[in-house]
PDB file of C-alpha atoms in Angstrom:
ATOM      1  CA  MET A  22     -83.641 -61.269-130.093  1.00 59.00           C
ATOM      2  CA  PRO A  23     -83.231 -63.656-133.040  1.00 77.00           C
ATOM      3  CA  LEU A  24     -83.164 -67.382-132.418  1.00 90.00           C
ATOM      4  CA  GLN A  25     -80.569 -69.598-134.015  1.00 96.00           C
ATOM      5  CA  ILE A  26     -82.352 -72.709-135.309  1.00 97.00           C
ATOM      6  CA  LEU A  27     -80.340 -75.721-136.452  1.00 98.00           C
ATOM      7  CA  THR A  28     -81.948 -78.362-138.644  1.00 98.00           C
ATOM      8  CA  PRO A  29     -80.711 -81.953-138.796  1.00 97.00           C
ATOM      9  CA  HIS A  30     -78.988 -83.820-141.558  1.00 96.00           C
ATOM     10  CA  THR A  31     -79.424 -87.570-141.830  1.00 95.00           C
ATOM     11  CA  LYS A  32     -76.513 -89.954-141.361  1.00 90.00           C
ATOM     12  CA  ASP A  33     -76.642 -93.710-142.018  1.00 89.00           C
ATOM     13  CA  LEU A  34     -74.524 -95.465-139.393  1.00 83.00           C
ATOM     14  CA  GLY A  35     -74.792 -98.800-141.223  1.00 75.00           C
ATOM     15  CA  GLY A  36     -77.430-101.450-141.769  1.00 74.00           C
ATOM     16  CA  GLY A  37     -80.028 -98.786-142.510  1.00 78.00           C
ATOM     17  CA  PHE A  38     -79.722 -97.318-139.002  1.00 84.00           C
ATOM     18  CA  GLU A  39     -80.225 -93.596-139.582  1.00 91.00           C
ATOM     19  CA  VAL A  40     -79.769 -90.721-137.140  1.00 96.00           C
ATOM     20  CA  ARG A  41     -80.639 -87.033-137.177  1.00 98.00           C
ATOM     21  CA  ARG A  42     -77.430 -85.081-136.556  1.00 98.00           C
ATOM     22  CA  LEU A  43     -77.733 -81.542-135.179  1.00 98.00           C
ATOM     23  CA  LEU A  44     -74.182 -80.868-133.970  1.00 98.00           C
ATOM     24  CA  PRO A  45     -71.663 -80.063-135.210  1.00 98.00           C
ATOM     25  CA  ALA A  46     -73.388 -77.772-137.726  1.00 97.00           C
ATOM     26  CA  ALA A  47     -72.074 -75.372-140.344  1.00 96.00           C
ATOM     27  CA  GLN A  48     -73.572 -72.462-138.378  1.00 96.00           C
ATOM     28  CA  ARG A  49     -72.372 -73.588-134.964  1.00 97.00           C
ATOM     29  CA  GLN A  50     -69.918 -76.178-133.650  1.00 98.00           C
ATOM     30  CA  SER A  51     -71.163 -76.493-130.082  1.00 98.00           C
ATOM     31  CA  VAL A  52     -73.589 -75.536-127.317  1.00 98.00           C
ATOM     32  CA  GLY A  53     -71.823 -75.323-123.979  1.00 98.00           C
ATOM     33  CA  PRO A  54     -69.430 -78.295-123.941  1.00 98.00           C
ATOM     34  CA  PHE A  55     -71.602 -80.345-126.333  1.00 98.00           C
ATOM     35  CA  VAL A  56     -69.988 -80.736-129.764  1.00 98.00           C
ATOM     36  CA  PHE A  57     -72.109 -83.602-131.104  1.00 98.00           C
ATOM     37  CA  PHE A  58     -75.851 -84.326-131.000  1.00 98.00           C
ATOM     38  CA  ASP A  59     -77.494 -87.389-132.600  1.00 98.00           C
ATOM     39  CA  HIS A  60     -81.156 -88.368-132.316  1.00 98.00           C
ATOM     40  CA  PHE A  61     -81.987 -91.913-133.411  1.00 97.00           C
ATOM     41  CA  GLY A  62     -85.452 -93.419-133.812  1.00 96.00           C
ATOM     42  CA  PRO A  63     -88.022 -94.179-132.849  1.00 96.00           C
ATOM     43  CA  ILE A  64     -87.543 -97.164-135.125  1.00 94.00           C
ATOM     44  CA  THR A  65     -88.688-100.772-135.104  1.00 94.00           C
ATOM     45  CA  ALA A  66     -85.946-103.259-135.942  1.00 93.00           C
ATOM     46  CA  GLY A  67     -86.863-106.669-137.293  1.00 94.00           C
ATOM     47  CA  PRO A  68     -85.382-110.037-136.292  1.00 94.00           C
ATOM     48  CA  GLY A  69     -82.882-109.896-139.157  1.00 91.00           C
ATOM     49  CA  ASP A  70     -81.729-106.308-138.683  1.00 92.00           C
ATOM     50  CA  ASP A  71     -78.165-105.712-137.524  1.00 91.00           C
ATOM     51  CA  HIS A  72     -77.587-102.284-135.982  1.00 92.00           C
ATOM     52  CA  ASP A  73     -74.526-103.221-133.939  1.00 94.00           C
ATOM     53  CA  VAL A  74     -71.736-100.673-133.725  1.00 95.00           C
ATOM     54  CA  ARG A  75     -68.420-102.518-133.781  1.00 96.00           C
ATOM     55  CA  PRO A  76     -65.451-101.472-131.620  1.00 97.00           C
ATOM     56  CA  HIS A  77     -64.196 -97.977-132.411  1.00 98.00           C
ATOM     57  CA  PRO A  78     -62.033 -95.414-130.568  1.00 98.00           C
ATOM     58  CA  HIS A  79     -62.501 -91.983-129.018  1.00 98.00           C
ATOM     59  CA  ILE A  80     -60.206 -89.356-127.497  1.00 98.00           C
ATOM     60  CA  GLY A  81     -60.755 -85.964-125.860  1.00 98.00           C
ATOM     61  CA  LEU A  82     -64.493 -86.251-125.253  1.00 98.00           C
ATOM     62  CA  ALA A  83     -67.217 -87.853-123.163  1.00 98.00           C
ATOM     63  CA  THR A  84     -70.059 -89.746-124.819  1.00 98.00           C
ATOM     64  CA  VAL A  85     -73.478 -89.259-123.197  1.00 98.00           C
ATOM     65  CA  THR A  86     -76.113 -91.885-124.003  1.00 98.00           C
ATOM     66  CA  TYR A  87     -79.788 -91.542-123.011  1.00 98.00           C
ATOM     67  CA  LEU A  88     -82.538 -93.905-124.202  1.00 98.00           C
ATOM     68  CA  PHE A  89     -86.293 -93.397-124.414  1.00 98.00           C
ATOM     69  CA  GLU A  90     -86.936 -96.934-125.691  1.00 98.00           C
ATOM     70  CA  GLY A  91     -84.955-100.102-126.279  1.00 97.00           C
ATOM     71  CA  ALA A  92     -81.647-101.361-124.917  1.00 98.00           C
ATOM     72  CA  MET A  93     -78.016-101.660-125.970  1.00 97.00           C
ATOM     73  CA  GLN A  94     -75.002-103.502-124.616  1.00 98.00           C
ATOM     74  CA  HIS A  95     -71.981-101.292-123.982  1.00 98.00           C
ATOM     75  CA  ARG A  96     -68.497-102.832-123.743  1.00 98.00           C
ATOM     76  CA  ASP A  97     -65.219-100.934-123.564  1.00 98.00           C
ATOM     77  CA  SER A  98     -61.469-101.305-123.279  1.00 98.00           C
ATOM     78  CA  THR A  99     -61.481-100.513-119.539  1.00 98.00           C
ATOM     79  CA  GLY A 100     -63.297-103.829-119.048  1.00 98.00           C
ATOM     80  CA  VAL A 101     -66.774-102.411-118.464  1.00 98.00           C
ATOM     81  CA  SER A 102     -69.775-104.320-119.839  1.00 98.00           C
ATOM     82  CA  ARG A 103     -73.082-102.573-119.141  1.00 98.00           C
ATOM     83  CA  ARG A 104     -76.606-102.953-120.447  1.00 98.00           C
ATOM     84  CA  ILE A 105     -78.004 -99.486-121.228  1.00 98.00           C
ATOM     85  CA  GLU A 106     -81.745 -99.052-120.725  1.00 97.00           C
ATOM     86  CA  PRO A 107     -84.245 -96.143-120.862  1.00 98.00           C
ATOM     87  CA  GLY A 108     -83.969 -93.341-118.335  1.00 98.00           C
ATOM     88  CA  ALA A 109     -80.357 -93.901-117.278  1.00 98.00           C
ATOM     89  CA  ILE A 110     -77.427 -91.627-118.087  1.00 98.00           C
ATOM     90  CA  ASN A 111     -74.293 -93.309-119.371  1.00 98.00           C
ATOM     91  CA  TRP A 112     -71.248 -91.040-119.402  1.00 98.00           C
ATOM     92  CA  MET A 113     -68.073 -92.441-120.958  1.00 98.00           C
ATOM     93  CA  THR A 114     -64.973 -90.263-120.564  1.00 98.00           C
ATOM     94  CA  ALA A 115     -62.604 -91.098-123.418  1.00 98.00           C
ATOM     95  CA  GLY A 116     -59.763 -88.883-122.197  1.00 98.00           C
ATOM     96  CA  ARG A 117     -56.439 -90.115-123.570  1.00 98.00           C
ATOM     97  CA  GLY A 118     -58.174 -92.947-125.432  1.00 98.00           C
ATOM     98  CA  ILE A 119     -60.873 -95.599-125.119  1.00 98.00           C
ATOM     99  CA  VAL A 120     -62.372 -98.216-127.432  1.00 98.00           C
ATOM    100  CA  HIS A 121     -65.985 -99.356-127.149  1.00 98.00           C
ATOM    101  CA  SER A 122     -68.779-101.229-128.912  1.00 97.00           C
ATOM    102  CA  GLU A 123     -72.550-100.798-128.780  1.00 97.00           C
ATOM    103  CA  ARG A 124     -74.514-103.917-129.684  1.00 96.00           C
ATOM    104  CA  THR A 125     -77.994-105.381-129.430  1.00 96.00           C
ATOM    105  CA  PRO A 126     -78.249-107.348-126.156  1.00 97.00           C
ATOM    106  CA  ASP A 127     -78.224-111.117-126.700  1.00 95.00           C
ATOM    107  CA  ASP A 128     -81.765-111.594-125.373  1.00 96.00           C
ATOM    108  CA  LEU A 129     -83.141-109.155-127.987  1.00 96.00           C
ATOM    109  CA  ARG A 130     -81.361-110.635-131.011  1.00 94.00           C
ATOM    110  CA  GLY A 131     -83.724-112.300-133.433  1.00 92.00           C
ATOM    111  CA  THR A 132     -86.713-110.359-132.072  1.00 96.00           C
ATOM    112  CA  THR A 133     -88.712-107.354-133.200  1.00 97.00           C
ATOM    113  CA  ARG A 134     -87.521-104.472-131.048  1.00 96.00           C
ATOM    114  CA  ARG A 135     -87.756-100.700-130.665  1.00 95.00           C
ATOM    115  CA  SER A 136     -84.919 -98.198-130.459  1.00 96.00           C
ATOM    116  CA  HIS A 137     -85.094 -94.509-129.589  1.00 98.00           C
ATOM    117  CA  GLY A 138     -82.612 -92.215-127.903  1.00 98.00           C
ATOM    118  CA  LEU A 139     -80.020 -89.473-127.951  1.00 98.00           C
ATOM    119  CA  GLN A 140     -76.254 -89.684-128.080  1.00 98.00           C
ATOM    120  CA  LEU A 141     -74.223 -86.569-127.355  1.00 98.00           C
ATOM    121  CA  TRP A 142     -70.530 -85.859-127.054  1.00 98.00           C
ATOM    122  CA  ALA A 143     -69.213 -83.360-124.535  1.00 98.00           C
ATOM    123  CA  ALA A 144     -65.760 -81.939-125.196  1.00 98.00           C
ATOM    124  CA  LEU A 145     -63.378 -82.094-122.250  1.00 98.00           C
ATOM    125  CA  PRO A 146     -61.585 -79.015-120.896  1.00 98.00           C
ATOM    126  CA  ALA A 147     -58.111 -78.761-122.436  1.00 98.00           C
ATOM    127  CA  GLU A 148     -56.445 -79.581-119.108  1.00 98.00           C
ATOM    128  CA  HIS A 149     -58.475 -82.825-118.881  1.00 98.00           C
ATOM    129  CA  GLU A 150     -58.230 -84.043-122.464  1.00 98.00           C
ATOM    130  CA  GLU A 151     -55.638 -86.665-121.478  1.00 98.00           C
ATOM    131  CA  THR A 152     -57.445 -87.867-118.355  1.00 98.00           C
ATOM    132  CA  VAL A 153     -57.793 -91.566-117.518  1.00 98.00           C
ATOM    133  CA  PRO A 154     -60.701 -93.082-119.459  1.00 98.00           C
ATOM    134  CA  HIS A 155     -63.671 -94.384-117.499  1.00 97.00           C
ATOM    135  CA  PHE A 156     -67.369 -95.239-117.782  1.00 98.00           C
ATOM    136  CA  GLU A 157     -70.030 -93.992-115.360  1.00 98.00           C
ATOM    137  CA  HIS A 158     -73.545 -95.473-115.324  1.00 98.00           C
ATOM    138  CA  THR A 159     -76.218 -93.571-113.377  1.00 98.00           C
ATOM    139  CA  ALA A 160     -79.430 -95.567-113.028  1.00 98.00           C
ATOM    140  CA  ALA A 161     -82.737 -93.917-113.891  1.00 98.00           C
ATOM    141  CA  ALA A 162     -83.904 -94.134-110.271  1.00 98.00           C
ATOM    142  CA  ARG A 163     -80.958 -91.989-109.127  1.00 98.00           C
ATOM    143  CA  LEU A 164     -81.755 -89.049-111.423  1.00 98.00           C
ATOM    144  CA  PRO A 165     -83.872 -86.390-109.674  1.00 98.00           C
ATOM    145  CA  GLN A 166     -87.236 -85.413-111.110  1.00 98.00           C
ATOM    146  CA  ARG A 167     -90.267 -83.349-110.171  1.00 96.00           C
ATOM    147  CA  LEU A 168     -93.627 -82.223-111.515  1.00 96.00           C
ATOM    148  CA  GLU A 169     -93.797 -78.481-112.188  1.00 91.00           C
ATOM    149  CA  ASP A 170     -96.681 -76.659-113.883  1.00 88.00           C
ATOM    150  CA  GLY A 171     -97.703 -79.635-115.991  1.00 91.00           C
ATOM    151  CA  ALA A 172     -94.163 -80.698-116.871  1.00 96.00           C
ATOM    152  CA  THR A 173     -92.362 -83.743-115.546  1.00 97.00           C
ATOM    153  CA  LEU A 174     -88.728 -82.679-115.579  1.00 97.00           C
ATOM    154  CA  ARG A 175     -85.664 -84.782-114.983  1.00 98.00           C
ATOM    155  CA  VAL A 176     -82.254 -83.243-114.385  1.00 98.00           C
ATOM    156  CA  LEU A 177     -79.916 -85.631-116.171  1.00 98.00           C
ATOM    157  CA  ILE A 178     -76.725 -83.620-115.719  1.00 98.00           C
ATOM    158  CA  GLY A 179     -76.043 -80.452-113.735  1.00 98.00           C
ATOM    159  CA  HIS A 180     -78.270 -78.342-111.492  1.00 97.00           C
ATOM    160  CA  ALA A 181     -81.667 -76.837-112.389  1.00 97.00           C
ATOM    161  CA  HIS A 182     -85.152 -76.396-110.948  1.00 96.00           C
ATOM    162  CA  GLY A 183     -83.790 -76.935-107.446  1.00 96.00           C
ATOM    163  CA  LEU A 184     -82.505 -80.406-108.379  1.00 98.00           C
ATOM    164  CA  THR A 185     -78.943 -81.672-108.769  1.00 98.00           C
ATOM    165  CA  SER A 186     -77.898 -84.694-110.814  1.00 98.00           C
ATOM    166  CA  PRO A 187     -75.327 -87.070-109.303  1.00 98.00           C
ATOM    167  CA  VAL A 188     -73.524 -87.380-112.663  1.00 98.00           C
ATOM    168  CA  GLY A 189     -69.989 -86.020-112.431  1.00 96.00           C
ATOM    169  CA  THR A 190     -68.594 -83.684-115.111  1.00 97.00           C
ATOM    170  CA  LEU A 191     -65.339 -81.834-115.729  1.00 96.00           C
ATOM    171  CA  SER A 192     -66.911 -78.489-116.674  1.00 98.00           C
ATOM    172  CA  PRO A 193     -70.268 -76.750-116.063  1.00 98.00           C
ATOM    173  CA  THR A 194     -72.803 -78.840-117.989  1.00 98.00           C
ATOM    174  CA  LEU A 195     -76.607 -78.932-118.097  1.00 98.00           C
ATOM    175  CA  TYR A 196     -78.951 -81.573-119.575  1.00 98.00           C
ATOM    176  CA  VAL A 197     -82.658 -81.656-118.686  1.00 98.00           C
ATOM    177  CA  ASP A 198     -85.497 -83.848-120.013  1.00 98.00           C
ATOM    178  CA  TYR A 199     -88.980 -82.272-120.046  1.00 98.00           C
ATOM    179  CA  ALA A 200     -92.154 -84.332-120.594  1.00 98.00           C
ATOM    180  CA  LEU A 201     -94.793 -81.653-121.184  1.00 97.00           C
ATOM    181  CA  ALA A 202     -98.515 -82.296-120.748  1.00 97.00           C
ATOM    182  CA  PRO A 203    -100.859 -80.242-122.969  1.00 96.00           C
ATOM    183  CA  GLY A 204    -100.918 -76.686-121.641  1.00 94.00           C
ATOM    184  CA  ALA A 205     -97.745 -77.079-119.567  1.00 96.00           C
ATOM    185  CA  ARG A 206     -95.593 -73.996-118.953  1.00 95.00           C
ATOM    186  CA  VAL A 207     -92.200 -74.059-117.257  1.00 96.00           C
ATOM    187  CA  ALA A 208     -89.590 -71.337-116.836  1.00 96.00           C
ATOM    188  CA  LEU A 209     -86.230 -72.473-118.168  1.00 97.00           C
ATOM    189  CA  PRO A 210     -82.997 -72.409-116.149  1.00 95.00           C
ATOM    190  CA  SER A 211     -81.391 -68.978-116.130  1.00 93.00           C
ATOM    191  CA  PRO A 212     -78.209 -67.964-117.971  1.00 91.00           C
ATOM    192  CA  GLN A 213     -76.484 -68.035-114.559  1.00 90.00           C
ATOM    193  CA  GLN A 214     -77.093 -71.797-114.458  1.00 92.00           C
ATOM    194  CA  ALA A 215     -75.946 -72.382-118.044  1.00 95.00           C
ATOM    195  CA  GLU A 216     -74.109 -69.752-120.076  1.00 96.00           C
ATOM    196  CA  GLU A 217     -75.213 -71.356-123.349  1.00 98.00           C
ATOM    197  CA  ARG A 218     -78.561 -73.158-123.747  1.00 98.00           C
ATOM    198  CA  ALA A 219     -80.443 -74.914-126.527  1.00 98.00           C
ATOM    199  CA  LEU A 220     -83.740 -76.814-126.767  1.00 98.00           C
ATOM    200  CA  TYR A 221     -84.575 -79.838-128.908  1.00 98.00           C
ATOM    201  CA  GLY A 222     -88.089 -81.160-129.608  1.00 97.00           C
ATOM    202  CA  VAL A 223     -87.938 -84.955-129.551  1.00 98.00           C
ATOM    203  CA  ASP A 224     -91.431 -85.737-130.841  1.00 96.00           C
ATOM    204  CA  ALA A 225     -93.737 -82.722-131.315  1.00 95.00           C
ATOM    205  CA  PRO A 226     -93.801 -78.951-131.788  1.00 96.00           C
ATOM    206  CA  PHE A 227     -93.546 -76.716-128.739  1.00 97.00           C
ATOM    207  CA  GLU A 228     -93.701 -73.001-127.971  1.00 97.00           C
ATOM    208  CA  LEU A 229     -91.051 -70.732-126.558  1.00 97.00           C
ATOM    209  CA  GLU A 230     -91.975 -67.487-124.795  1.00 96.00           C
ATOM    210  CA  LEU A 231     -89.083 -65.087-125.148  1.00 94.00           C
ATOM    211  CA  GLY A 232     -88.999 -61.310-124.728  1.00 88.00           C
ATOM    212  CA  GLY A 233     -92.782 -60.989-124.902  1.00 89.00           C
ATOM    213  CA  ALA A 234     -93.064 -62.989-128.122  1.00 93.00           C
ATOM    214  CA  VAL A 235     -94.154 -66.602-128.639  1.00 94.00           C
ATOM    215  CA  GLU A 236     -92.227 -68.727-131.126  1.00 95.00           C
ATOM    216  CA  ARG A 237     -93.460 -72.092-132.413  1.00 96.00           C
ATOM    217  CA  ILE A 238     -90.559 -74.542-132.678  1.00 96.00           C
ATOM    218  CA  GLU A 239     -90.853 -77.577-134.918  1.00 96.00           C
ATOM    219  CA  PRO A 240     -89.674 -80.987-133.697  1.00 97.00           C
ATOM    220  CA  PHE A 241     -86.236 -82.306-134.688  1.00 98.00           C
ATOM    221  CA  THR A 242     -84.708 -78.824-134.623  1.00 98.00           C
ATOM    222  CA  LEU A 243     -82.198 -77.458-132.137  1.00 98.00           C
ATOM    223  CA  VAL A 244     -83.002 -73.893-131.095  1.00 98.00           C
ATOM    224  CA  VAL A 245     -80.216 -71.922-129.411  1.00 98.00           C
ATOM    225  CA  LEU A 246     -81.431 -69.361-126.893  1.00 97.00           C
ATOM    226  CA  PRO A 247     -80.021 -65.824-127.060  1.00 95.00           C
ATOM    227  CA  ALA A 248     -77.322 -65.157-124.488  1.00 93.00           C
ATOM    228  CA  GLY A 249     -78.666 -63.779-121.222  1.00 92.00           C
ATOM    229  CA  SER A 250     -82.329 -64.282-122.099  1.00 93.00           C
ATOM    230  CA  ALA A 251     -85.165 -65.447-119.849  1.00 95.00           C
ATOM    231  CA  ALA A 252     -87.461 -67.975-121.540  1.00 96.00           C
ATOM    232  CA  THR A 253     -90.517 -70.117-120.823  1.00 97.00           C
ATOM    233  CA  LEU A 254     -91.187 -73.506-122.424  1.00 97.00           C
ATOM    234  CA  CYS A 255     -94.821 -74.277-123.344  1.00 96.00           C
ATOM    235  CA  ALA A 256     -96.831 -77.097-124.914  1.00 95.00           C
ATOM    236  CA  SER A 257    -100.176 -76.235-126.506  1.00 82.00           C
ATOM    237  CA  GLY A 258    -100.637 -79.329-128.672  1.00 80.00           C
ATOM    238  CA  ALA A 259    -103.224 -81.961-127.780  1.00 83.00           C
ATOM    239  CA  ALA A 260    -100.529 -84.552-127.096  1.00 87.00           C
ATOM    240  CA  GLY A 261     -98.007 -82.368-125.265  1.00 95.00           C
ATOM    241  CA  ALA A 262     -94.309 -82.629-126.165  1.00 97.00           C
ATOM    242  CA  ARG A 263     -90.980 -84.138-125.118  1.00 98.00           C
ATOM    243  CA  VAL A 264     -88.172 -81.570-125.085  1.00 98.00           C
ATOM    244  CA  VAL A 265     -84.576 -81.670-123.887  1.00 98.00           C
ATOM    245  CA  LEU A 266     -82.399 -78.757-122.825  1.00 98.00           C
ATOM    246  CA  ILE A 267     -78.633 -78.886-123.275  1.00 98.00           C
ATOM    247  CA  GLY A 268     -76.034 -76.319-122.338  1.00 98.00           C
ATOM    248  CA  GLY A 269     -73.273 -75.198-120.071  1.00 98.00           C
ATOM    249  CA  ALA A 270     -70.051 -73.241-120.247  1.00 98.00           C
ATOM    250  CA  PRO A 271     -68.411 -73.056-123.689  1.00 97.00           C
ATOM    251  CA  LEU A 272     -64.934 -74.572-123.984  1.00 98.00           C
ATOM    252  CA  GLY A 273     -63.777 -72.888-127.171  1.00 97.00           C
ATOM    253  CA  HIS A 274     -63.110 -74.285-130.614  1.00 97.00           C
ATOM    254  CA  ARG A 275     -62.308 -77.984-130.968  1.00 98.00           C
ATOM    255  CA  HIS A 276     -60.871 -79.979-133.851  1.00 97.00           C
ATOM    256  CA  ILE A 277     -63.230 -82.846-134.690  1.00 97.00           C
ATOM    257  CA  TRP A 278     -62.337 -85.690-137.020  1.00 97.00           C
ATOM    258  CA  TRP A 279     -64.136 -89.038-137.155  1.00 97.00           C
ATOM    259  CA  ASN A 280     -64.487 -90.139-133.491  1.00 97.00           C
ATOM    260  CA  PHE A 281     -61.764 -87.854-132.134  1.00 98.00           C
ATOM    261  CA  VAL A 282     -62.076 -84.433-130.478  1.00 98.00           C
ATOM    262  CA  SER A 283     -59.133 -82.314-129.365  1.00 98.00           C
ATOM    263  CA  SER A 284     -57.865 -78.772-128.950  1.00 98.00           C
ATOM    264  CA  SER A 285     -54.823 -79.952-130.966  1.00 97.00           C
ATOM    265  CA  LYS A 286     -54.816 -81.065-134.621  1.00 96.00           C
ATOM    266  CA  GLU A 287     -51.575 -82.929-133.972  1.00 97.00           C
ATOM    267  CA  ARG A 288     -53.211 -84.962-131.204  1.00 98.00           C
ATOM    268  CA  ILE A 289     -55.939 -86.102-133.590  1.00 97.00           C
ATOM    269  CA  ALA A 290     -53.345 -87.191-136.148  1.00 97.00           C
ATOM    270  CA  GLN A 291     -51.573 -89.149-133.398  1.00 97.00           C
ATOM    271  CA  ALA A 292     -54.831 -90.838-132.373  1.00 98.00           C
ATOM    272  CA  ALA A 293     -55.466 -91.867-135.977  1.00 97.00           C
ATOM    273  CA  ALA A 294     -52.006 -93.394-136.175  1.00 97.00           C
ATOM    274  CA  ASP A 295     -52.525 -95.138-132.837  1.00 98.00           C
ATOM    275  CA  TRP A 296     -55.785 -96.719-133.964  1.00 98.00           C
ATOM    276  CA  GLU A 297     -54.278 -97.860-137.240  1.00 96.00           C
ATOM    277  CA  ALA A 298     -51.427 -99.467-135.272  1.00 97.00           C
ATOM    278  CA  ASP A 299     -53.875-100.995-132.741  1.00 96.00           C
ATOM    279  CA  ARG A 300     -52.380 -99.046-129.821  1.00 97.00           C
ATOM    280  CA  LEU A 301     -55.600 -97.700-128.252  1.00 97.00           C
ATOM    281  CA  GLY A 302     -56.664-100.884-126.509  1.00 97.00           C
ATOM    282  CA  GLN A 303     -59.010-103.788-127.065  1.00 97.00           C
ATOM    283  CA  VAL A 304     -62.533-104.543-125.888  1.00 98.00           C
ATOM    284  CA  PRO A 305     -62.603-107.890-124.045  1.00 98.00           C
ATOM    285  CA  GLY A 306     -64.522-110.493-126.008  1.00 96.00           C
ATOM    286  CA  GLU A 307     -64.524-108.490-129.251  1.00 97.00           C
ATOM    287  CA  THR A 308     -62.658-109.522-132.405  1.00 96.00           C
ATOM    288  CA  GLU A 309     -64.012-106.905-134.851  1.00 96.00           C
ATOM    289  CA  ARG A 310     -63.103-103.246-135.267  1.00 96.00           C
ATOM    290  CA  ILE A 311     -64.113-100.295-137.431  1.00 96.00           C
ATOM    291  CA  PRO A 312     -61.174 -99.203-139.606  1.00 96.00           C
ATOM    292  CA  LEU A 313     -60.056 -95.602-140.030  1.00 96.00           C
ATOM    293  CA  PRO A 314     -61.823 -93.673-142.797  1.00 94.00           C
ATOM    294  CA  VAL A 315     -59.923 -93.523-146.063  1.00 88.00           C
ATOM    295  CA  ARG A 316     -59.743 -89.745-145.749  1.00 85.00           C
ATOM    296  CA  ARG A 317     -57.117 -88.883-143.135  1.00 80.00           C
ATOM    297  CA  PRO A 318     -57.141 -85.834-140.838  1.00 82.00           C
ATOM    298  CA  GLY A 319     -55.787 -82.728-142.540  1.00 72.00           C
TER     299      GLY A 319
END
């Protein structure tokens, strides 16, 4: 069964802060509910570097932030202010509209600091696209993990390997973090646990046993598993590998423009007009905002 392998393109988010973007891709818009996949770092920021993301809006999606290194300060228009640190899952449901900023915490400004993590967007089911916006922080200590055949696995979202994450979702969703020691082998969750599944190598190559064949997968690529397949994840390199699994039930095609996701093109146009007219809310304590792109939704 052929594998679909997606390679990243680089996006500069400002101030020289570059990310590897895997979704959406020309070959595939989504995996399960996930319609957006950014990997940033690892990078070292100097005392004079400014990688703050000013207030900007979202609709129709949930942002999912997971750090390996560093810290960021999240603030949003519901009044939440939360420091995000490694190992925690931070799920922000935009629903009918939310505005948020992501900035360097005050105690790290003017210092040399590291930053490394993943930011994903999960589309919301059509019947929940206009839900009330909210932010859910799940501390690292609350996320279940276990050691299995040389792999330390953490179930960030969903149910796998006999573990269930406390993170709430609006559709079947799976997100697992695997830290593989050299020689580790672990059977991946079955298609019954996640209809669509994909693996991403965060730092090193890994191997995938599938249908009697072994495939070497390079880091920084997103490999989509064939539907219905059984697969085993392996690490043969001297340093092991860090790999994440994403997946879940597909939600169908979504319109994506700028920071907006919706099953309706008209709803995206309305959100653009609302942001331009400053109708989507304000983040307490913030005076800046990111303007709409010059190119408007078609």
